[in-house]
Tab-separated table of C-alpha atoms in Angstrom:
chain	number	residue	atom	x	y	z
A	524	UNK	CA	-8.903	7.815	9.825
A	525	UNK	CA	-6.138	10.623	10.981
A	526	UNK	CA	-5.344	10.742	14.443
A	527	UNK	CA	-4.968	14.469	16.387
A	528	UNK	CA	-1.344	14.314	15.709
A	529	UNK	CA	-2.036	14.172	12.219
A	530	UNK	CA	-4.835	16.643	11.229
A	531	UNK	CA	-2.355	19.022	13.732
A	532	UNK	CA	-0.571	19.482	10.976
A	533	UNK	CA	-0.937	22.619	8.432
A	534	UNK	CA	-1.887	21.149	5.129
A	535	UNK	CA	1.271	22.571	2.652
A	536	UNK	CA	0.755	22.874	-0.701
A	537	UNK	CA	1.642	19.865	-2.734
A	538	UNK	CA	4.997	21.075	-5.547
A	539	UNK	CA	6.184	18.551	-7.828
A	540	UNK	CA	9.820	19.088	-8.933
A	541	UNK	CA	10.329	21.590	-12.046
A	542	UNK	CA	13.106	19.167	-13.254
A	543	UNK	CA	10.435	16.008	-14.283
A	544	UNK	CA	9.106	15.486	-17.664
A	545	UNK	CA	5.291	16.375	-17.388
A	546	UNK	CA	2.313	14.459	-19.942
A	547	UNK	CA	-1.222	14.646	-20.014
A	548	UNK	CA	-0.751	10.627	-20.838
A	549	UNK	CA	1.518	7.874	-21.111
A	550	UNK	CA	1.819	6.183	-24.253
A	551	UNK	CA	1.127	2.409	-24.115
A	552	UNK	CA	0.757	-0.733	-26.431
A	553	UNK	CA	-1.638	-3.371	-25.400
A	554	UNK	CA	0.978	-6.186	-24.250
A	555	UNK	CA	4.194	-4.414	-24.499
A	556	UNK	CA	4.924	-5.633	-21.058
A	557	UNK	CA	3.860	-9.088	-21.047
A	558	UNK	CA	5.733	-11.414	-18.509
A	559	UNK	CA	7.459	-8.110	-16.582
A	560	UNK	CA	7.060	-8.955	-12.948
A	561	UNK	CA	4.466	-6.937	-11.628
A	562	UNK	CA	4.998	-5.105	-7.321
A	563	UNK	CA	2.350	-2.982	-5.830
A	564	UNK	CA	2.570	-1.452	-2.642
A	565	UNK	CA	-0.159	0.355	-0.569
A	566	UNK	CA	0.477	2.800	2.029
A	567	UNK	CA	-2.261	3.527	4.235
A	568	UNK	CA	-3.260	6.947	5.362
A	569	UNK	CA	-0.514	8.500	3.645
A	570	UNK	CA	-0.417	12.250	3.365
A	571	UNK	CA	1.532	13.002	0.296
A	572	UNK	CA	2.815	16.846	1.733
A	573	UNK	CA	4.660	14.531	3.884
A	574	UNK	CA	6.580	12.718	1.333
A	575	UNK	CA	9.381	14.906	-0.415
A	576	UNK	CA	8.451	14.487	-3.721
A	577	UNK	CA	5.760	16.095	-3.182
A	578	UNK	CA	7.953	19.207	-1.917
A	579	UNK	CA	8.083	18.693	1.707
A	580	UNK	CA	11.962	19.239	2.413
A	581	UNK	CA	11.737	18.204	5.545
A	582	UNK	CA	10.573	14.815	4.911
A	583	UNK	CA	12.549	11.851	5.359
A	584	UNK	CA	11.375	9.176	2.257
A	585	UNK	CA	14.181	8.903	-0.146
A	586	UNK	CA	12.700	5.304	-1.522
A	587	UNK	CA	9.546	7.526	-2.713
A	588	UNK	CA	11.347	10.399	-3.933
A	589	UNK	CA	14.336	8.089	-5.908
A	590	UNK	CA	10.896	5.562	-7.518
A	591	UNK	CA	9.626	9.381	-8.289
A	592	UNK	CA	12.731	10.799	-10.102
A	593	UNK	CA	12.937	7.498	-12.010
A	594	UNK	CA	9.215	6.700	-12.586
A	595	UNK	CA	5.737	8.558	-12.897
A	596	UNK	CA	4.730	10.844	-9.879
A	597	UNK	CA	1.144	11.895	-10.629
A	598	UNK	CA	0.094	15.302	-9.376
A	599	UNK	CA	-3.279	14.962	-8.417
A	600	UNK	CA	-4.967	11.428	-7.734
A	601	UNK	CA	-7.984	10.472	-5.538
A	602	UNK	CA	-8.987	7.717	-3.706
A	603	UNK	CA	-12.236	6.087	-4.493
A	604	UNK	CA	-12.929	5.918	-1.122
A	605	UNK	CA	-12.020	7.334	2.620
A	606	UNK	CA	-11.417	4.099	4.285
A	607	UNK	CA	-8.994	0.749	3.472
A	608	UNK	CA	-10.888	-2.171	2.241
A	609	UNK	CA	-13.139	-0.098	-0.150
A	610	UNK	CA	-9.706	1.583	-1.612
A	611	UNK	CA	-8.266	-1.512	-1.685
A	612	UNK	CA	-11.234	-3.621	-3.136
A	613	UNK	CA	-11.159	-0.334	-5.836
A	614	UNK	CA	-7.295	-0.912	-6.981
A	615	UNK	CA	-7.498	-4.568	-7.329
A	616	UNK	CA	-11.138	-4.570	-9.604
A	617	UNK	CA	-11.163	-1.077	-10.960
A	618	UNK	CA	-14.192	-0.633	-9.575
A	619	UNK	CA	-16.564	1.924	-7.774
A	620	UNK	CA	-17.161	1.281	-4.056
A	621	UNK	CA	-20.880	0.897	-5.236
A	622	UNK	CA	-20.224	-1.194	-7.801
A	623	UNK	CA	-17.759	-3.770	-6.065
A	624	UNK	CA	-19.872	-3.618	-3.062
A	625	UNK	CA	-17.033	-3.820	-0.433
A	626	UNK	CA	-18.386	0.042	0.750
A	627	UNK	CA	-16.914	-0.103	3.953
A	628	UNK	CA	-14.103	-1.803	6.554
A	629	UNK	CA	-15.379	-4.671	8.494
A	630	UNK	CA	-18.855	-4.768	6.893
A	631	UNK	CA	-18.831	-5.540	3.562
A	632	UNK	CA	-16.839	-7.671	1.624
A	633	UNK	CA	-15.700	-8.413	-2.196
A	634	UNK	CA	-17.848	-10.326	-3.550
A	635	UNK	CA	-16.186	-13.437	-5.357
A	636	UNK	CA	-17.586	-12.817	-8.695
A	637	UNK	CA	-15.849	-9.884	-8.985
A	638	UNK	CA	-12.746	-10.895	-11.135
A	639	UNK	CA	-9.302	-9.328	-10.014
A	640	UNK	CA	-6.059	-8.045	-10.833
A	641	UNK	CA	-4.760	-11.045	-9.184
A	642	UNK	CA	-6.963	-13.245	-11.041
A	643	UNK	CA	-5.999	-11.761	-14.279
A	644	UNK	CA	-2.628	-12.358	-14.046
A	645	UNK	CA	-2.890	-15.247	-12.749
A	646	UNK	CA	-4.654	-16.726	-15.367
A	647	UNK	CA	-1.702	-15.193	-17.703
A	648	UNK	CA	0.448	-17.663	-16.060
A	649	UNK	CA	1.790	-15.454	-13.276
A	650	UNK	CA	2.543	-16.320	-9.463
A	651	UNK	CA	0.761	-14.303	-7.509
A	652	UNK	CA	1.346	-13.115	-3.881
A	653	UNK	CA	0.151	-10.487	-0.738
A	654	UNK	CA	1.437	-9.621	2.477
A	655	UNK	CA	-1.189	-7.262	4.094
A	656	UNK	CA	-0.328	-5.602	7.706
A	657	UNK	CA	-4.028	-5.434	9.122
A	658	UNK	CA	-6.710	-7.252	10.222
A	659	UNK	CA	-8.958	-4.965	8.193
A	660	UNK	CA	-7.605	-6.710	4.757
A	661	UNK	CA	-8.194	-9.859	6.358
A	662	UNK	CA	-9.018	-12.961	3.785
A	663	UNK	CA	-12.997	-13.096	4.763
A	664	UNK	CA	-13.281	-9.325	3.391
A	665	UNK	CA	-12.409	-10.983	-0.150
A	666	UNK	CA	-9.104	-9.300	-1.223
A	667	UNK	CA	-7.623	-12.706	-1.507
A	668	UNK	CA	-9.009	-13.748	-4.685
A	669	UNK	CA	-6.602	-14.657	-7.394
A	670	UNK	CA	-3.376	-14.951	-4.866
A	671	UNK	CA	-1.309	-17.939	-4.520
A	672	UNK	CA	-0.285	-16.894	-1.033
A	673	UNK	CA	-1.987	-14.109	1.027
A	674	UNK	CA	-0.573	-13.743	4.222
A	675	UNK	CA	-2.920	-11.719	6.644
A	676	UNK	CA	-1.376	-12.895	9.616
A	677	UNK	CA	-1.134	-9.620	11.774
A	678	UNK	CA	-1.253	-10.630	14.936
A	679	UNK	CA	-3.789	-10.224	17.773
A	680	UNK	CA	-2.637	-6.810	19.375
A	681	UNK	CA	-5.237	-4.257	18.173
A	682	UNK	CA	-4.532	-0.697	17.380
A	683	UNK	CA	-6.851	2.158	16.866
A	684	UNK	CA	-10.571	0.681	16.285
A	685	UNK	CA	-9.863	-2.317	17.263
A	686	UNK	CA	-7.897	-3.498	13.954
A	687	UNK	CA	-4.780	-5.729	14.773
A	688	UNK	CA	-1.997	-4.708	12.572
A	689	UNK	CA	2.085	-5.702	11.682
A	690	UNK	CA	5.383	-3.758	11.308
A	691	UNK	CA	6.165	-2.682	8.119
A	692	UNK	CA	9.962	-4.654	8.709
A	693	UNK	CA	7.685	-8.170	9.730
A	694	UNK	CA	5.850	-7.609	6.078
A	695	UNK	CA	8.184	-6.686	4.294
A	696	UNK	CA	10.700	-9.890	6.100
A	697	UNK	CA	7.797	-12.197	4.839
A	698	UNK	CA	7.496	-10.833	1.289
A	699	UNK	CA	11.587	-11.044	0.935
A	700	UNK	CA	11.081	-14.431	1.700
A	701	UNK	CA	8.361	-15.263	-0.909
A	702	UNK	CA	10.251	-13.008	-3.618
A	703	UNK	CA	13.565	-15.190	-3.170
A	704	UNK	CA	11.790	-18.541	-4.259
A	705	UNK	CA	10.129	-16.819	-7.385
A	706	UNK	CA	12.512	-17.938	-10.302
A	707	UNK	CA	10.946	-19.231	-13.215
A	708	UNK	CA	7.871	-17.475	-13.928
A	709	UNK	CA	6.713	-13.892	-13.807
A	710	UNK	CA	5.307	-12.679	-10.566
A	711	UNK	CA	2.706	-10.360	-8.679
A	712	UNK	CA	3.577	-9.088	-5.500
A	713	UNK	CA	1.102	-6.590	-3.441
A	714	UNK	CA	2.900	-5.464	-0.477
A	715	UNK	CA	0.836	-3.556	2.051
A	716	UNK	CA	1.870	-0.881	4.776
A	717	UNK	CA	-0.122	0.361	7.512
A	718	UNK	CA	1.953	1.798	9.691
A	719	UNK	CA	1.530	5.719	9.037
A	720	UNK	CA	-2.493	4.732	10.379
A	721	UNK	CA	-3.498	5.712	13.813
A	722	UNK	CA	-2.126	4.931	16.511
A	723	UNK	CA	1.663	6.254	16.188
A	724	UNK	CA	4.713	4.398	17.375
A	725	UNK	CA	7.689	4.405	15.360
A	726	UNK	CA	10.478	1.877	16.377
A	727	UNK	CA	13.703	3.482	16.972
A	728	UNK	CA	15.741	5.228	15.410
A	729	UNK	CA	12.801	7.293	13.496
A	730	UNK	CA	11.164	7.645	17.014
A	731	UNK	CA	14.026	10.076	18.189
A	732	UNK	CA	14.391	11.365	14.822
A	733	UNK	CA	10.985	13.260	14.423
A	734	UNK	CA	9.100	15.299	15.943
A	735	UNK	CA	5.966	13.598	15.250
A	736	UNK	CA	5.502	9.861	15.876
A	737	UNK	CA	3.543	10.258	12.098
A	738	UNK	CA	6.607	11.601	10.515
A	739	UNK	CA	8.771	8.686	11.899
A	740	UNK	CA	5.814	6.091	11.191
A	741	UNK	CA	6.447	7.232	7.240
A	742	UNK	CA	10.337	7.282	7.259
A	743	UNK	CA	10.101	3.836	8.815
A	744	UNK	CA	7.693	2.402	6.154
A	745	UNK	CA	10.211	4.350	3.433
A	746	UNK	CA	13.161	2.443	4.946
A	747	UNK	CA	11.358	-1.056	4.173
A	748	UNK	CA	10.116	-0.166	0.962
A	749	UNK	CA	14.009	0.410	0.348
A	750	UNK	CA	14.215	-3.181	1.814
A	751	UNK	CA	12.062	-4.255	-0.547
């Protein structure tokens, strides 16, 4: 969902940097990275020609841009779907939206016989653990299948639609705490953001620092993913 202050702003043309490596594919052998911790982390309603490794200049996000230089940036990825959950649901099964069956936020859910990226590791012998940041990822949606801990406690104050949501520096406080007591085996950790939704209010200093609220909202989540 993108708020006026968002779709206000021209669409630029996403550039990736000359200066990275590009492949059709990345070579991989089937267990070559057994027991490597594993850390995914979701930021919702993102736009990447607001990000800089994308090309925007202007953009304040150098955790994205430095895990972009040193990593894989793809240039041109879609989401299986327009809203959270179903996205979400999508990552964690590799499944279709019609297929997993959680089609849409607040009424539909993943079913539990749909096995999960969680539960796969898990069952591999890793810990497993999620900090979510809204109500709309909330355990009775399904999400939680296959995690050891899955915090969804966002609060009651409701933002746009009605979902209650967290701070990105209150997530990412909880899932430093969980990471620190992870010591012996490998771990799963899916961190998720959902600050750059609707409605805008970055804490300061990113308030004063951008022009738009969105802009700030992004540089703030950037600054805990650096936490992280």
């Amino acid at each position: 969902v993108l708020s006026p202050s968002e779709t206000r702003i021209p669409l630029a043309p996403l550039v990736v940097s000359p200066e990275l490596k590009t492949a059709d594919s990345l070579p991989a052998t089937p267990g070559a990275l057994r027991g490597h911790d594993v850390v995914l982390v979701t930021l919702d309603t993102t736009r990447p020609d607001r990000l800089g490794c994308y090309g925007n200049s202007q953009s304040a996000t150098p955790n994205l841009d430095k895990l972009a230089r040193e990593g894989v940036l793809f240039s041109s990825a879609v989401a299986t779907a327009t809203t959270t959950l179903p996205t979400h649901a999508s990552i964690l099964t590799g499944l279709y939206p019609q297929r997993h069956g959680a089609r849409a936020n607040s009424h539909y859910r993943l079913d539990d016989d749909h096995r999960t990226l969680a539960e796969r590791l898990s069952d591999a012998g890793y810990v497993t653990g999620a900090f979510v940041s809204s109500f709309v990822l909330d355990r009775r949606f399904g999400l939680a299948q296959g995690f050891g801990i899955y915090d969804d406690e966002v609060g009651a104050k409701a933002g746009l639609l009605g979902f209650a949501e967290r701070k990105a520096d209150q997530t990412t406080d909880r899932a430093i705490r969980w990471l620190s007591s992870q010591r012996n085996r490998p771990y799963f950790l899916w961190v998720h953001y959902y600050d750059p939704h609707s409605l805008h209010d970055p804490p300061a200093p990113y308030k004063q620092a951008h022009a738009l609220p969105y802009d700030g909202e992004i540089a703030f989540v950037d600054h805990e993913l650096g936490r992280l």
